Short mmCIF file of C-alpha atoms in Angstrom, two decimals:
data_model
loop_
_atom_site.label_atom_id
_atom_site.label_comp_id
_atom_site.label_asym_id
_atom_site.label_seq_id
_atom_site.Cartn_x
_atom_site.Cartn_y
_atom_site.Cartn_z
CA UNK A 244 -0.01 -0.24 -0.02
CA UNK A 245 1.61 3.16 -1.15
CA UNK A 246 0.73 6.23 1.64
CA UNK A 247 -0.09 9.35 -0.07
CA UNK A 248 2.64 12.02 0.32
CA UNK A 249 3.38 14.42 3.08
CA UNK A 250 3.74 17.98 2.25
CA UNK A 251 7.49 19.56 2.40
CA UNK A 252 6.66 23.17 2.06
CA UNK A 253 4.59 25.49 0.88
CA UNK A 254 4.90 29.11 -0.08
CA UNK A 255 2.64 32.04 -0.84
CA UNK A 256 2.63 34.77 -3.09
CA UNK A 257 2.22 38.13 -0.99
CA UNK A 258 1.57 42.04 -2.36
CA UNK A 259 4.23 43.68 0.31
CA UNK A 260 6.10 40.99 2.02
CA UNK A 261 7.01 43.52 4.53
CA UNK A 262 3.55 44.83 5.09
CA UNK A 263 2.52 40.89 6.18
CA UNK A 264 5.47 39.99 7.84
CA UNK A 265 4.29 40.57 11.62
CA UNK A 266 1.11 39.17 10.52
CA UNK A 267 2.46 35.85 9.11
CA UNK A 268 5.03 36.03 12.50
CA UNK A 269 2.13 35.83 14.69
CA UNK A 270 0.21 33.37 12.62
CA UNK A 271 3.13 30.75 12.10
CA UNK A 272 4.03 31.49 15.88
CA UNK A 273 0.13 30.63 16.65
CA UNK A 274 0.69 27.19 14.43
CA UNK A 275 3.36 26.02 16.74
CA UNK A 276 6.73 27.46 14.31
CA UNK A 277 9.63 28.49 16.46
CA UNK A 278 10.27 31.89 14.83
CA UNK A 279 13.81 31.65 15.70
CA UNK A 280 14.32 29.51 13.02
CA UNK A 281 12.59 31.68 10.58
CA UNK A 282 14.59 33.00 7.61
CA UNK A 283 14.65 35.53 5.23
CA UNK A 284 16.85 36.20 1.95
CA UNK A 285 16.39 37.94 -1.01
CA UNK A 286 17.15 35.35 -4.23
CA UNK A 287 18.62 38.33 -6.85
CA UNK A 288 18.26 36.07 -9.66
CA UNK A 289 14.47 35.85 -8.55
CA UNK A 290 14.55 39.51 -7.69
CA UNK A 291 12.35 37.75 -5.11
CA UNK A 292 12.37 38.55 -1.74
CA UNK A 293 11.44 35.02 0.88
CA UNK A 294 10.31 34.51 4.74
CA UNK A 295 10.30 30.66 5.63
CA UNK A 296 8.86 29.19 8.72
CA UNK A 297 11.22 26.50 8.91
CA UNK A 298 10.05 23.19 11.13
CA UNK A 299 10.96 19.23 11.05
CA UNK A 300 7.14 18.53 9.61
CA UNK A 301 6.85 21.17 6.92
CA UNK A 302 7.92 24.67 6.10
CA UNK A 303 5.68 27.52 5.00
CA UNK A 304 6.84 30.33 3.33
CA UNK A 305 5.77 33.99 1.54
CA UNK A 306 7.44 35.44 -1.19
CA UNK A 307 7.54 38.98 -2.81
CA UNK A 308 5.36 39.57 -5.83
CA UNK A 309 6.67 40.49 -9.61
CA UNK A 310 6.57 44.39 -9.81
CA UNK A 311 4.13 44.34 -11.91
CA UNK A 312 1.80 42.38 -10.35
CA UNK A 313 2.29 44.11 -6.73
CA UNK A 314 -1.04 45.82 -6.96
CA UNK A 315 -2.89 42.87 -8.39
CA UNK A 316 -6.42 41.71 -6.14
CA UNK A 317 -5.89 38.02 -5.06
CA UNK A 318 -9.04 35.96 -6.15
CA UNK A 319 -9.16 32.50 -4.64
CA UNK A 320 -11.68 30.98 -7.76
CA UNK A 321 -8.63 32.17 -10.80
CA UNK A 322 -6.98 29.20 -12.32
CA UNK A 323 -3.90 28.54 -10.49
CA UNK A 324 -4.45 30.13 -7.61
CA UNK A 325 -4.77 28.39 -3.92
CA UNK A 326 -8.52 28.10 -2.90
CA UNK A 327 -7.37 28.26 0.62
CA UNK A 328 -4.87 26.47 2.88
CA UNK A 329 -6.03 24.57 6.17
CA UNK A 330 -4.18 23.86 9.31
CA UNK A 331 -5.32 20.80 10.92
CA UNK A 332 -6.01 21.89 14.69
CA UNK A 333 -5.21 19.26 17.68
CA UNK A 334 -8.75 19.98 19.14
CA UNK A 335 -11.65 22.65 19.30
CA UNK A 336 -10.12 24.55 22.13
CA UNK A 337 -6.57 24.59 19.70
CA UNK A 338 -8.82 26.46 17.05
CA UNK A 339 -10.77 29.13 19.35
CA UNK A 340 -7.13 29.63 20.63
CA UNK A 341 -6.06 30.56 16.71
CA UNK A 342 -8.91 32.55 16.38
CA UNK A 343 -8.19 35.03 19.24
CA UNK A 344 -4.66 35.03 17.64
CA UNK A 345 -5.89 35.68 14.12
CA UNK A 346 -8.43 38.37 15.81
CA UNK A 347 -5.82 40.04 17.45
CA UNK A 348 -3.00 40.07 14.09
CA UNK A 349 -6.35 41.84 12.60
CA UNK A 350 -7.59 39.52 10.24
CA UNK A 351 -10.49 39.22 8.19
CA UNK A 352 -13.25 36.73 9.81
CA UNK A 353 -14.89 34.97 7.78
CA UNK A 354 -16.63 32.83 9.70
CA UNK A 355 -16.18 32.22 13.13
CA UNK A 356 -15.19 29.05 14.96
CA UNK A 357 -18.39 26.73 15.03
CA UNK A 358 -19.46 23.79 13.57
CA UNK A 359 -19.82 23.34 9.36
CA UNK A 360 -21.89 20.56 9.16
CA UNK A 361 -21.74 20.51 5.43
CA UNK A 362 -18.76 19.05 6.19
CA UNK A 363 -19.31 16.30 8.51
CA UNK A 364 -20.85 15.92 11.58
CA UNK A 365 -17.64 17.13 14.31
CA UNK A 366 -16.25 19.48 11.45
CA UNK A 367 -15.32 22.57 13.81
CA UNK A 368 -13.14 25.19 11.73
CA UNK A 369 -12.64 29.06 11.68
CA UNK A 370 -12.02 30.90 8.29
CA UNK A 371 -10.39 33.97 7.48
CA UNK A 372 -8.37 36.05 5.17
CA UNK A 373 -4.60 37.51 5.41
CA UNK A 374 -4.35 41.04 4.86
CA UNK A 375 -4.09 40.37 1.61
CA UNK A 376 -7.15 38.30 1.13
CA UNK A 377 -6.07 34.60 0.92
CA UNK A 378 -7.54 32.30 2.40
CA UNK A 379 -6.93 30.44 5.59
CA UNK A 380 -8.26 27.96 7.89
CA UNK A 381 -8.19 26.01 11.12
CA UNK A 382 -10.17 22.88 11.50
CA UNK A 383 -10.45 20.31 14.21
CA UNK A 384 -12.57 17.28 12.11
CA UNK A 385 -11.58 14.47 14.72
CA UNK A 386 -14.07 12.07 12.84
CA UNK A 387 -12.40 12.32 9.85
CA UNK A 388 -9.49 9.63 10.23
#
C-alpha cells in the first residue's frame, strides 16, 4: 500500500512582504512554528524576497510578488490560485485559541469557529483572510480519520 506523500513546504506570494511579515510571524507562531528558525533571504536571480518558517514536519513561506503584479487583487477562484489553506488543529480548544490570535492580528474573519455540518458532523473550523485576501482555515475534524 502506498501512503499519500506529505507536504514538504509551501509558499504563497504576497503583494508586500514587509507589510505582512508581522501578521505571518504571529500566525506561524500560533501554529507552532519557532520564529528563531525563520529565515529571510533575497534571491537576486529571481528578484524575490522570501521568508520561510521552518519546522521538521513542513516549512511555510511567503514570497514577494513580481513588480508588475504588486497591486493585483487576490482572487481564489482564478486558475492557478490557491483556493484556501487549511491547518489541522488538535482540538476545538486549539481552533478557538488560534481564532483569538488571528483576531489580535487583524485578520478578516470570514466565519467564526463553529460546526460546519456540510463538511461533517464534527467539522469545527474558523475561516479568515490574511491582509492580502488569501483564505485560511483552522480545523478540527476528529471523526475524519
